[in-house]
Tab-separated table of C-alpha atoms and ligand atoms in Angstrom:
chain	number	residue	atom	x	y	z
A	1	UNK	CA	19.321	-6.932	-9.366
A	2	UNK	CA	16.398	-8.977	-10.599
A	3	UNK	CA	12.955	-6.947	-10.552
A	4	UNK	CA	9.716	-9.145	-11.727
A	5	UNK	CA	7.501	-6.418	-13.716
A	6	UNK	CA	3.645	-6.941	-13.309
A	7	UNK	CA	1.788	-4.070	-14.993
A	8	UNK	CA	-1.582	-6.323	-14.363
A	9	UNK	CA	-4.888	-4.824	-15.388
A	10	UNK	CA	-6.333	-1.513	-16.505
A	11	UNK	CA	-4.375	1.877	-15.642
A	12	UNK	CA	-1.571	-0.749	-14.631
A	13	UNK	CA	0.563	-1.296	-17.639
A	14	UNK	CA	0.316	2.312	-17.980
A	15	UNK	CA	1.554	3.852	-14.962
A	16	UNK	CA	4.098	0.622	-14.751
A	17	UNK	CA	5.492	1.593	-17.954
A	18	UNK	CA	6.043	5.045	-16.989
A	19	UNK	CA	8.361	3.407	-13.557
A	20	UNK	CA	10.378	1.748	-15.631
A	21	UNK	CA	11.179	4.315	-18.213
A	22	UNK	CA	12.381	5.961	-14.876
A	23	UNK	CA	14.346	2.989	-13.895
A	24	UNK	CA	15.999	2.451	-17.130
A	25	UNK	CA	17.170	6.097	-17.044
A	26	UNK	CA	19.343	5.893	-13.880
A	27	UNK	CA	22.811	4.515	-14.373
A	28	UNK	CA	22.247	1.002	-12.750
A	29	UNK	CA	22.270	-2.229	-14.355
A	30	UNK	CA	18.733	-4.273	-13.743
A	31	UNK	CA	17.270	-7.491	-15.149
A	32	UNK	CA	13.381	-6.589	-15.736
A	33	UNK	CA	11.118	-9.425	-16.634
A	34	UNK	CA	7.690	-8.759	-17.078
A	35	UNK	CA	5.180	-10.791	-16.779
A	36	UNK	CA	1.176	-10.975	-16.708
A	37	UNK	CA	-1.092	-11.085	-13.671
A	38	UNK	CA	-4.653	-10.380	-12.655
A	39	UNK	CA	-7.535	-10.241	-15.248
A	40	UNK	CA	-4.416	-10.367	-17.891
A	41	UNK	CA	-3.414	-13.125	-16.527
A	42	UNK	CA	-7.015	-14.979	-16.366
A	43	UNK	CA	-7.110	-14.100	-20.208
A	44	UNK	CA	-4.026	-15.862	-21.057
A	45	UNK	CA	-3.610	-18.424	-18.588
A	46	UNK	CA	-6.822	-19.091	-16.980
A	47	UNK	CA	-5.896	-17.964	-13.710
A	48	UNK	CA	-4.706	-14.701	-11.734
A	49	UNK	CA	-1.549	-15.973	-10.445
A	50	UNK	CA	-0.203	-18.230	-12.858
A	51	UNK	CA	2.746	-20.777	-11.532
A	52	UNK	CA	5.319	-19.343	-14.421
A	53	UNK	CA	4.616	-15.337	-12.808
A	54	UNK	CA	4.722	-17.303	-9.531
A	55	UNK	CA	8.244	-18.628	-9.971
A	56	UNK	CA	9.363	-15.042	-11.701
A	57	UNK	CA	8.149	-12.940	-8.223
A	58	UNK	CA	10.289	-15.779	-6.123
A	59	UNK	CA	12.976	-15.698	-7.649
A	60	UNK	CA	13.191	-12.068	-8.080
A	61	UNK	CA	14.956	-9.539	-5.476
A	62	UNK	CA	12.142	-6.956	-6.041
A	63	UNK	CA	8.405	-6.741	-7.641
A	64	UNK	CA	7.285	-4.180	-9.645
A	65	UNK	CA	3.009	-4.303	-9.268
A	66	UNK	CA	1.166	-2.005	-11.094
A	67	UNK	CA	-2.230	-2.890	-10.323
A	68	UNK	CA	-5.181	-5.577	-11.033
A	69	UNK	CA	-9.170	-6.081	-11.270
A	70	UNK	CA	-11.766	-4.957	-13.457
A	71	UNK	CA	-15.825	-5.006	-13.005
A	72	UNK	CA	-16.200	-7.447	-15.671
A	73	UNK	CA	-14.249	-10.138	-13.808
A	74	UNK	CA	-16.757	-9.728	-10.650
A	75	UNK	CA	-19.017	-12.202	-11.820
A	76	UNK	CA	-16.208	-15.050	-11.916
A	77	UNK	CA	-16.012	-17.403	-8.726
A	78	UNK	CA	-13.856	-15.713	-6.118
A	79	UNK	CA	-10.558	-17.734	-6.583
A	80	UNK	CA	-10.385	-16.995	-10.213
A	81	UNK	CA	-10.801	-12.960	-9.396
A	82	UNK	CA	-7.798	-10.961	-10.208
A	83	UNK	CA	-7.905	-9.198	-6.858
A	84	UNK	CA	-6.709	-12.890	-5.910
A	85	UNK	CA	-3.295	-12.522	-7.524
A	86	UNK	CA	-1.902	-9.815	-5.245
A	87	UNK	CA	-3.416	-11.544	-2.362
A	88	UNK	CA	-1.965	-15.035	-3.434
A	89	UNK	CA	1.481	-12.915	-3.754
A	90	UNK	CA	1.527	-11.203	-0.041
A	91	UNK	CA	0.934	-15.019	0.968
A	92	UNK	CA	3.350	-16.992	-1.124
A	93	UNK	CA	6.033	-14.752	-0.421
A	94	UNK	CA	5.323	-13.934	3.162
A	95	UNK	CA	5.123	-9.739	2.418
A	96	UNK	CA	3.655	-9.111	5.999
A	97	UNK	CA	4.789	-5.671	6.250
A	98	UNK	CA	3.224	-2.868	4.342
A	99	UNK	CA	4.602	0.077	4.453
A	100	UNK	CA	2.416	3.219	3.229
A	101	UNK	CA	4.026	6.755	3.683
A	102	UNK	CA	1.853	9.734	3.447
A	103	UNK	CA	3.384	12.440	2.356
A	104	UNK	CA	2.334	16.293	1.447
A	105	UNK	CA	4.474	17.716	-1.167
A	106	UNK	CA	4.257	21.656	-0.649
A	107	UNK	CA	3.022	21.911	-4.165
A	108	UNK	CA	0.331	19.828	-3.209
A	109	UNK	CA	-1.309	21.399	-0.185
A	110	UNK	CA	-4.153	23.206	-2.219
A	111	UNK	CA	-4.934	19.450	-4.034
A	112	UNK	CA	-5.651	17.871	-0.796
A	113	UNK	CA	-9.926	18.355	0.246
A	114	UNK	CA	-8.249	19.390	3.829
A	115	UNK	CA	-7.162	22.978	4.606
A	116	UNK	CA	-4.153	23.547	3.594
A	117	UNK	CA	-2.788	24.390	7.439
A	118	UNK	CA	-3.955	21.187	8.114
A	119	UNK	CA	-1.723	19.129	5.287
A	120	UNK	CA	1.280	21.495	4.743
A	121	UNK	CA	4.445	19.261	6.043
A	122	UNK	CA	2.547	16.026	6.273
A	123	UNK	CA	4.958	13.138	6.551
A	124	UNK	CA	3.324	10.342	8.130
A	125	UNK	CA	3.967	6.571	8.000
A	126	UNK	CA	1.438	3.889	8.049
A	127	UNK	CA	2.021	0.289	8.799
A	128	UNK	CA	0.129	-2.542	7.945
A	129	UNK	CA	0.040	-5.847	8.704
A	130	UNK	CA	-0.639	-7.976	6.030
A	131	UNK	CA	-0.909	-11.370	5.825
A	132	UNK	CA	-3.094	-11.853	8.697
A	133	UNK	CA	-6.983	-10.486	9.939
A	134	UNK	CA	-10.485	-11.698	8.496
A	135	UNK	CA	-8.874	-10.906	4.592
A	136	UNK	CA	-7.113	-14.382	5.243
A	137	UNK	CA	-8.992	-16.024	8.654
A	138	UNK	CA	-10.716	-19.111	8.315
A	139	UNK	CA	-13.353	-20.665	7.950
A	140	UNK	CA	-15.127	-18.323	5.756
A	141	UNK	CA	-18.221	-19.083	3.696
A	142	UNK	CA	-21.604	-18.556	2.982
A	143	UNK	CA	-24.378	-21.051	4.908
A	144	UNK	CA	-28.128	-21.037	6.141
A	145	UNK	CA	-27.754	-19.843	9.331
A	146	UNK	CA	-28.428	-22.393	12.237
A	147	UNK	CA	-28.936	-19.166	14.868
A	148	UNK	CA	-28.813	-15.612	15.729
A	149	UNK	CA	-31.399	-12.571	14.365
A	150	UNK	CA	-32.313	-15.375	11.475
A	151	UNK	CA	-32.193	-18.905	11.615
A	152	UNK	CA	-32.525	-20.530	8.364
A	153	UNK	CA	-31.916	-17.451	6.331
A	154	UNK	CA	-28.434	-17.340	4.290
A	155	UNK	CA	-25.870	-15.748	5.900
A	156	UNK	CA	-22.267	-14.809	4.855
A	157	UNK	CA	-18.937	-15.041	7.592
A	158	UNK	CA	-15.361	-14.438	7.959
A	159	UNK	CA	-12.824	-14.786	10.261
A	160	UNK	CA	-11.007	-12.226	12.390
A	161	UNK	CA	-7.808	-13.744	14.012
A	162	UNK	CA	-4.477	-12.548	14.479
A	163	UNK	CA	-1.598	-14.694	16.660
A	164	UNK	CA	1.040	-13.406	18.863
A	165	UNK	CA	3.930	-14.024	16.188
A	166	UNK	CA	2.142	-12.342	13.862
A	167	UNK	CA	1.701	-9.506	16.183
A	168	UNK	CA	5.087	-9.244	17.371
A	169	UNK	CA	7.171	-9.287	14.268
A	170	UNK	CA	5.133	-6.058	12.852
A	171	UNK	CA	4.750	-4.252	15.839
A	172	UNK	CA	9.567	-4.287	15.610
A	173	UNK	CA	8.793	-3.709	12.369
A	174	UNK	CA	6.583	-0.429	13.588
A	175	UNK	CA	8.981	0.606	16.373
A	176	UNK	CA	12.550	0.336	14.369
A	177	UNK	CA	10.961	2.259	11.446
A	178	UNK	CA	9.980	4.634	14.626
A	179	UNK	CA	13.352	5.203	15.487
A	180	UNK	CA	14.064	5.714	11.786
A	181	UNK	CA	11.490	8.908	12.099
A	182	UNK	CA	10.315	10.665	14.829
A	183	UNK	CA	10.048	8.260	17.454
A	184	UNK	CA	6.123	7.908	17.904
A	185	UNK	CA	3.608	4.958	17.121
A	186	UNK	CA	-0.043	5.111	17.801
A	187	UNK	CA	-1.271	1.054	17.242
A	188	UNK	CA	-4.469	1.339	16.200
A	189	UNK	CA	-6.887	-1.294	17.096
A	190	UNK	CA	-10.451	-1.794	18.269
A	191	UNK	CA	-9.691	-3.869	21.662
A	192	UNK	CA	-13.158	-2.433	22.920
A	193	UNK	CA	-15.055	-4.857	21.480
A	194	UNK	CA	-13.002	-7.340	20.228
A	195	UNK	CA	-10.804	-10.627	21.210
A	196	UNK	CA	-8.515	-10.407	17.788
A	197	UNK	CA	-7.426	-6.343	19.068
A	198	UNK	CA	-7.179	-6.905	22.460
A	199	UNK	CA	-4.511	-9.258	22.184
A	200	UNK	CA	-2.917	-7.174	19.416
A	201	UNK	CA	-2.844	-4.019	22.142
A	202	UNK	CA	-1.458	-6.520	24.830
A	203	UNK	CA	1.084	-7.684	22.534
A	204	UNK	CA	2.209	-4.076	20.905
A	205	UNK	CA	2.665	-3.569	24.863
A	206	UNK	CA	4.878	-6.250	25.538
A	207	UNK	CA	6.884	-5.526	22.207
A	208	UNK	CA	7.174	-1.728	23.134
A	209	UNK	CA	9.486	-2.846	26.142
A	210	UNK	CA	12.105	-3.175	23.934
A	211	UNK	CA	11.757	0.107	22.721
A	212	UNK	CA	11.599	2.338	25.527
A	213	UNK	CA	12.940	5.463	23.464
A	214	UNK	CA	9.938	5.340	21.146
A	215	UNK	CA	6.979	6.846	22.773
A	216	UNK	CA	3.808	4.616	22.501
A	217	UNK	CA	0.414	5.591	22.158
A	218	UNK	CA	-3.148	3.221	21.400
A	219	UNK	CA	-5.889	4.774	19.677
A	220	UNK	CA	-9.591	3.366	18.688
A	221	UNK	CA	-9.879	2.687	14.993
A	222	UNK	CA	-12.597	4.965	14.945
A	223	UNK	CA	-11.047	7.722	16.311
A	224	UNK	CA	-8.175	7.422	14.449
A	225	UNK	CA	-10.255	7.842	11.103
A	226	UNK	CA	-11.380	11.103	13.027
A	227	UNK	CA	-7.649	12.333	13.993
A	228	UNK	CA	-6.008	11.741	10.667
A	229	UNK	CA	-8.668	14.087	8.858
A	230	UNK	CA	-8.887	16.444	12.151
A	231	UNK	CA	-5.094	16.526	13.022
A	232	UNK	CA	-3.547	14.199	10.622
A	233	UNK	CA	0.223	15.822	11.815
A	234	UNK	CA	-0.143	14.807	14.993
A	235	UNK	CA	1.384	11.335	13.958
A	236	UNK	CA	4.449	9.927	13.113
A	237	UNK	CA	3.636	6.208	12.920
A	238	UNK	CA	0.479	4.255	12.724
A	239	UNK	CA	0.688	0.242	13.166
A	240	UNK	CA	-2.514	-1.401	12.698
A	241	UNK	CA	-3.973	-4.485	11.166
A	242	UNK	CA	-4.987	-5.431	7.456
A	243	UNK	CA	-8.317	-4.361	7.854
A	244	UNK	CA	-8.158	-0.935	9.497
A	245	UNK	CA	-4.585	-0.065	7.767
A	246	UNK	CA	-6.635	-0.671	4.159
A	247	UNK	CA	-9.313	1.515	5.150
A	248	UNK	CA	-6.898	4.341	7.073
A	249	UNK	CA	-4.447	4.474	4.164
A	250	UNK	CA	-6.818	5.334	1.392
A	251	UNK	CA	-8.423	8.160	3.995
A	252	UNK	CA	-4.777	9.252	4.201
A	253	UNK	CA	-4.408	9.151	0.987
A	254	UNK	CA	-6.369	12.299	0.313
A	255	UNK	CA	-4.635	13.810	2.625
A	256	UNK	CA	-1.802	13.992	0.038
A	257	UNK	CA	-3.971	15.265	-2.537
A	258	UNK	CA	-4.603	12.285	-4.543
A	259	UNK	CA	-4.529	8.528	-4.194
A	260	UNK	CA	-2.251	8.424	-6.958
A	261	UNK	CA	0.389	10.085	-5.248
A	262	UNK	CA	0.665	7.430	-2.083
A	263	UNK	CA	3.547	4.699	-2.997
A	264	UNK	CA	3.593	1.364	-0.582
A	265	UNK	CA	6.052	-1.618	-0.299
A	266	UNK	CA	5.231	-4.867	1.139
A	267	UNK	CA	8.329	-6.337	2.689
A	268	UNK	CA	8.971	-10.433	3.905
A	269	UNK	CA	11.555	-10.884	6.711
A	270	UNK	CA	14.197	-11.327	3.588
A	271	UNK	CA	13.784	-7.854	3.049
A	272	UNK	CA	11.997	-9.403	-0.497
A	273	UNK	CA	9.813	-6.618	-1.391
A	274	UNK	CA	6.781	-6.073	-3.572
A	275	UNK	CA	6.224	-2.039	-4.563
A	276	UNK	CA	3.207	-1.131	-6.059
A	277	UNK	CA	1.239	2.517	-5.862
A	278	UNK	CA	-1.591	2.180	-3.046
A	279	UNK	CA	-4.562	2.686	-5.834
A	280	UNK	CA	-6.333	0.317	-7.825
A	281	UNK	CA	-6.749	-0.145	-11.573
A	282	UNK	CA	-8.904	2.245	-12.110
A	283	UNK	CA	-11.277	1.411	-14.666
A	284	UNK	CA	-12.856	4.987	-14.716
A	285	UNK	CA	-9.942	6.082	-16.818
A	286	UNK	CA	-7.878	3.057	-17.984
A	287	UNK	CA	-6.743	3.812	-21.951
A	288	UNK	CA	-7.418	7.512	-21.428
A	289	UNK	CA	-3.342	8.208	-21.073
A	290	UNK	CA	-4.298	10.355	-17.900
A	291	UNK	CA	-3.258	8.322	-14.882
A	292	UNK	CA	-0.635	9.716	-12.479
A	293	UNK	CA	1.891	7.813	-12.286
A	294	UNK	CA	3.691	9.001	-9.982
A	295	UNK	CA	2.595	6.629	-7.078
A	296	UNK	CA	4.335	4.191	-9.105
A	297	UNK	CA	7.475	5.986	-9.511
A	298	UNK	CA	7.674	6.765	-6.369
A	299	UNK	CA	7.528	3.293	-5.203
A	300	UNK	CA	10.218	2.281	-7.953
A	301	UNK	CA	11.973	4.524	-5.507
A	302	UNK	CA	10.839	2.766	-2.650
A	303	UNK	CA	12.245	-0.773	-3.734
A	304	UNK	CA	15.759	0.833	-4.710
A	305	UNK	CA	16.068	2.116	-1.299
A	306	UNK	CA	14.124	-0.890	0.752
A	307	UNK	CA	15.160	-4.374	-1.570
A	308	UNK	CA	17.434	-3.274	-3.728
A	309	UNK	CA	20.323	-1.029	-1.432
A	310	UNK	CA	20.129	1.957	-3.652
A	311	UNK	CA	19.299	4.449	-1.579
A	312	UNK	CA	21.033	7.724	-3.425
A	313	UNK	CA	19.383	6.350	-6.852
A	314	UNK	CA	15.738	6.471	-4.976
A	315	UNK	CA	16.978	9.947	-3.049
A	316	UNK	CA	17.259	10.889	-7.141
A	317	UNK	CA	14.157	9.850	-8.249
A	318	UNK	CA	12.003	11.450	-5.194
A	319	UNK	CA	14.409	14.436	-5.756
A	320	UNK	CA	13.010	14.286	-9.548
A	321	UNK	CA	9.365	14.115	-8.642
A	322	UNK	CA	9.465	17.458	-6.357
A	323	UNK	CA	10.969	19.059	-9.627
A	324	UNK	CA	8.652	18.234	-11.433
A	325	UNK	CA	5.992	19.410	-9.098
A	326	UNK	CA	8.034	22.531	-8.950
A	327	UNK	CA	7.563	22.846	-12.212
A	328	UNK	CA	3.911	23.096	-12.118
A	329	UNK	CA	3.135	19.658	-13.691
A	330	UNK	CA	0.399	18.092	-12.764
A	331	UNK	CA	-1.992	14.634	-14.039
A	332	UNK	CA	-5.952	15.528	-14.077
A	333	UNK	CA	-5.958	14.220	-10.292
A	334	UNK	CA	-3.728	16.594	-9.199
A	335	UNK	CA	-4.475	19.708	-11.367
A	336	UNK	CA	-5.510	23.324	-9.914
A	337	UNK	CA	-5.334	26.376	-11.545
A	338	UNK	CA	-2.339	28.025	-12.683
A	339	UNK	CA	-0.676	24.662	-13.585
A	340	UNK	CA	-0.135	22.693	-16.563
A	341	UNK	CA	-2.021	19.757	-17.082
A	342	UNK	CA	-0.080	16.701	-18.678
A	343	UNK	CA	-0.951	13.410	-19.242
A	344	UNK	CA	0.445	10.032	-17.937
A	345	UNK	CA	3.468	9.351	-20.257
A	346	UNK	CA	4.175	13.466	-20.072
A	347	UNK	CA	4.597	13.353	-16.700
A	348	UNK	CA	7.132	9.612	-16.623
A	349	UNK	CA	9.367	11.770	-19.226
A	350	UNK	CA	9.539	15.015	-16.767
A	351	UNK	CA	10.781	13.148	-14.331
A	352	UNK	CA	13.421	10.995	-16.406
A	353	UNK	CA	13.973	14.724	-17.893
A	354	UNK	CA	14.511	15.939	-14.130
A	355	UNK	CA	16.570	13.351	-13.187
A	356	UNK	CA	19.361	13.897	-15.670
B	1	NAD	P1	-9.188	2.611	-7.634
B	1	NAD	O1	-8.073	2.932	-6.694
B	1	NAD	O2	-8.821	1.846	-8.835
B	1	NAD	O3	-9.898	3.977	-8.098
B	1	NAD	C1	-10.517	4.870	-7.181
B	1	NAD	C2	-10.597	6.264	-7.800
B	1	NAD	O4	-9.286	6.835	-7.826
B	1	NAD	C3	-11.080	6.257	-9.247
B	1	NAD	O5	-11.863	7.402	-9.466
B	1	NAD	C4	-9.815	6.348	-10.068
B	1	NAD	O6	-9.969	6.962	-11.323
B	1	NAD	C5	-8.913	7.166	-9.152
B	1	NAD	N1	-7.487	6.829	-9.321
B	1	NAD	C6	-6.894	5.679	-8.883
B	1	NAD	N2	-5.589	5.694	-9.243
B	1	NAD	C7	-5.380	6.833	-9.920
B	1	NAD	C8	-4.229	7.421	-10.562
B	1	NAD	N3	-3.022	6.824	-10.571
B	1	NAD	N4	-4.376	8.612	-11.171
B	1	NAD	C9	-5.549	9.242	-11.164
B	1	NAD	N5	-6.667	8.754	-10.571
B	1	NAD	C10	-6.583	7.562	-9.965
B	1	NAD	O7	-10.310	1.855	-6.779
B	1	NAD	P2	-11.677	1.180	-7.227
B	1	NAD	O8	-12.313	1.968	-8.314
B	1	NAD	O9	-12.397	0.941	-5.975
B	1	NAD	O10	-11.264	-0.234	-7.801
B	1	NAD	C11	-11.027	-0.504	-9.186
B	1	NAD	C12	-10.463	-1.916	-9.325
B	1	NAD	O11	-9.160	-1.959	-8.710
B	1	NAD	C13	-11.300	-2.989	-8.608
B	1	NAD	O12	-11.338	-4.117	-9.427
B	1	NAD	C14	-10.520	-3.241	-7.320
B	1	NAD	O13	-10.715	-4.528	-6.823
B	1	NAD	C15	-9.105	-3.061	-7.811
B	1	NAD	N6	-8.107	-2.754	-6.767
B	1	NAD	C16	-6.876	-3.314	-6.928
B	1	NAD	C17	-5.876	-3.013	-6.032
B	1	NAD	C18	-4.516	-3.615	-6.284
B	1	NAD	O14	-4.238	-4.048	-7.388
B	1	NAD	N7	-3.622	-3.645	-5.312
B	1	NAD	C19	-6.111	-2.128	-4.970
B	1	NAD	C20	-7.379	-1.549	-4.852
B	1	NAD	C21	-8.380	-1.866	-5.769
């Protein structure tokens, strides 16, 4: 079992050291290579993605991502931007399918900004589709505008496109992790007003015929940005595009009680996986040692159970990280009164603690 390890920038090699600490104490046998990306990467090698962590995240069964990007690399020309790396990954190696489960520990329900009623029990799942929408459509640019409200005036555009294929392969992706759960998926698009989503409804259709035992439902991106903070249990499954599934995760996010509690796994048709916690680098608190890792650990968890077939050893660790909860401990994100507040690498040794 090969993992590539890419703490990247900021709180990364923090919480990514506190995953593999975890790792290292189950009984399994790995080969971890680490190597640097993002604005760690620019600083050593000049660029995000260099070919040598290329080749590593190829050739490996499983990535470990922490996370990359800083402020002081937004003045450098977009290519060179570390945000580039993760993007250049999902592309080289094909990660289409992001999966982003939202779940409520019962510890957490007075963390979350909704009323606790509202949260208690959450379990939802949101898909993503990757590797497609205006984050990768082109042409894309900036230009003086030959028309509309401005002619002459600079103007900025992307592309919004999706194709059939694309569509297809994540909305089986949606409906078999469906039958997996609780048999529901609401696709969420925006097919009111646009070409890109009304295909992507017609073709979630089409795809749904094959899976008449899971019950389909379409909802307005909008609206489903209401529902998830109105009635955020009344779903099961969300498939939606890059766009809208970046936007409705982080919402869901809070939902959970903090951003660094939401795993995710990006999967290719190989089942080649990369894992990384939903957040950012967070510059805000980077070298402060107060990070939660657990979004992290949790998706070490994910990638036992998703690339790497070791589905009791991830049943462990998410076994680990309710005990822990249990136990009252809880990062500066997560912290209410009446529980003790720890720090990042206190709370990767609880859980290597609670897992022996
Ligand atoms: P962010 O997710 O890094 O931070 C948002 C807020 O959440 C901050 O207040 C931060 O302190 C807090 N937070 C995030 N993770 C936390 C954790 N584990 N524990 C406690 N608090 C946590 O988003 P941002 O501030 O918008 O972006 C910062 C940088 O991260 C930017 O350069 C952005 O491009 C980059 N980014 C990278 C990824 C990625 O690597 N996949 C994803 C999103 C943003």
């Amino acid at each position: 079992m090969k993992i590539a390890v890419l703490p990247g920038d900021g709180i990364g090699t923090e919480i990514v050291a506190e995953a593999v600490k975890v790792l290292n104490a189950l009984d399994l046998k790995f080969e971890m290579e680490t190597a640097p990306v993002g604005g760690a990467a620019y600083e050593a090698a000049g660029h995000p993605l260099p070919e040598s962590t290329l080749k590593l995240a190829r050739e490996a069964d499983a990535i470990l991502f922490g996370a990359v990007g800083d402020w002081k690399y937004d003045k450098l020309d977009r290519p060179l931007r570390p945000e580039q790396a993760i993007l250049g990954l999902r592309k080289a190696l094909g990660l289409f399918a992001n999966f982003r489960p939202a779940i409520c520990y019962e510890q957490l329900t007075h963390a979350s900004s909704l009323k606790p009623e509202l949260v208690a029990g959450l379990d939802i799942l949101i898909i993503r589709e990757l590797t497609g929408d205006i984050y990768f459509g082109q042409p894309r640019g900036r230009r003086m505008a030959a028309d509309g409200h401005f002619p002459g005036a600079e103007e900025a555009f992307d592309t919004m496109r999706y194709s059939r294929p694309e569509i297809e392969r994540i909305a089986r992706v949606a409906f078999e992790a469906a039958r997996k759960r609780n048999k529901r998926v609401t696709s969420v698009d925006k097919a009111n007003v646009l070409e890109t989503f009304q295909l992507w409804k017609d073709v979630v259709t089409e795809v749904h015929k094959d899976y008449s035992d899971v019950q389909l439902d379409h909802m307005y991106v909008d609206n489903a940005a209401m529902q998830l903070v109105k009635a955020p249990k009344a779903f099961d499954v969300i498939v939606t595009g890059n766009m809208f599934g970046d936007i409705l995760s982080d919402e869901a996010s809070m939902l959970t009680g903090s951003i660094g509690m939401l795993p995710s796994a990006s999967l290719n048709d190989k089942k080649q996986g990369l894992y990384e916690p939903s957040h950012g680098s967070a510059p805000d608190i980077a070298g402060k040692g107060v990070a939660n890792p657990l979004a992290t650990i949790l998706s070490a968890a994910m990638m036992l159970r998703f690339s790497l077939g070791q589905a009791e050893a991830a049943d462990r660790i998410e076994a680990a990280v309710k005990k822990v909860l249990a136990q009252g401990l809880r990062t500066p994100d997560i912290y209410s009164e009446g529980t003790t507040k720890v720090g990042t690498v206190q709370m990767g040794d609880a859980v290597v603690n609670a897992l022996r």
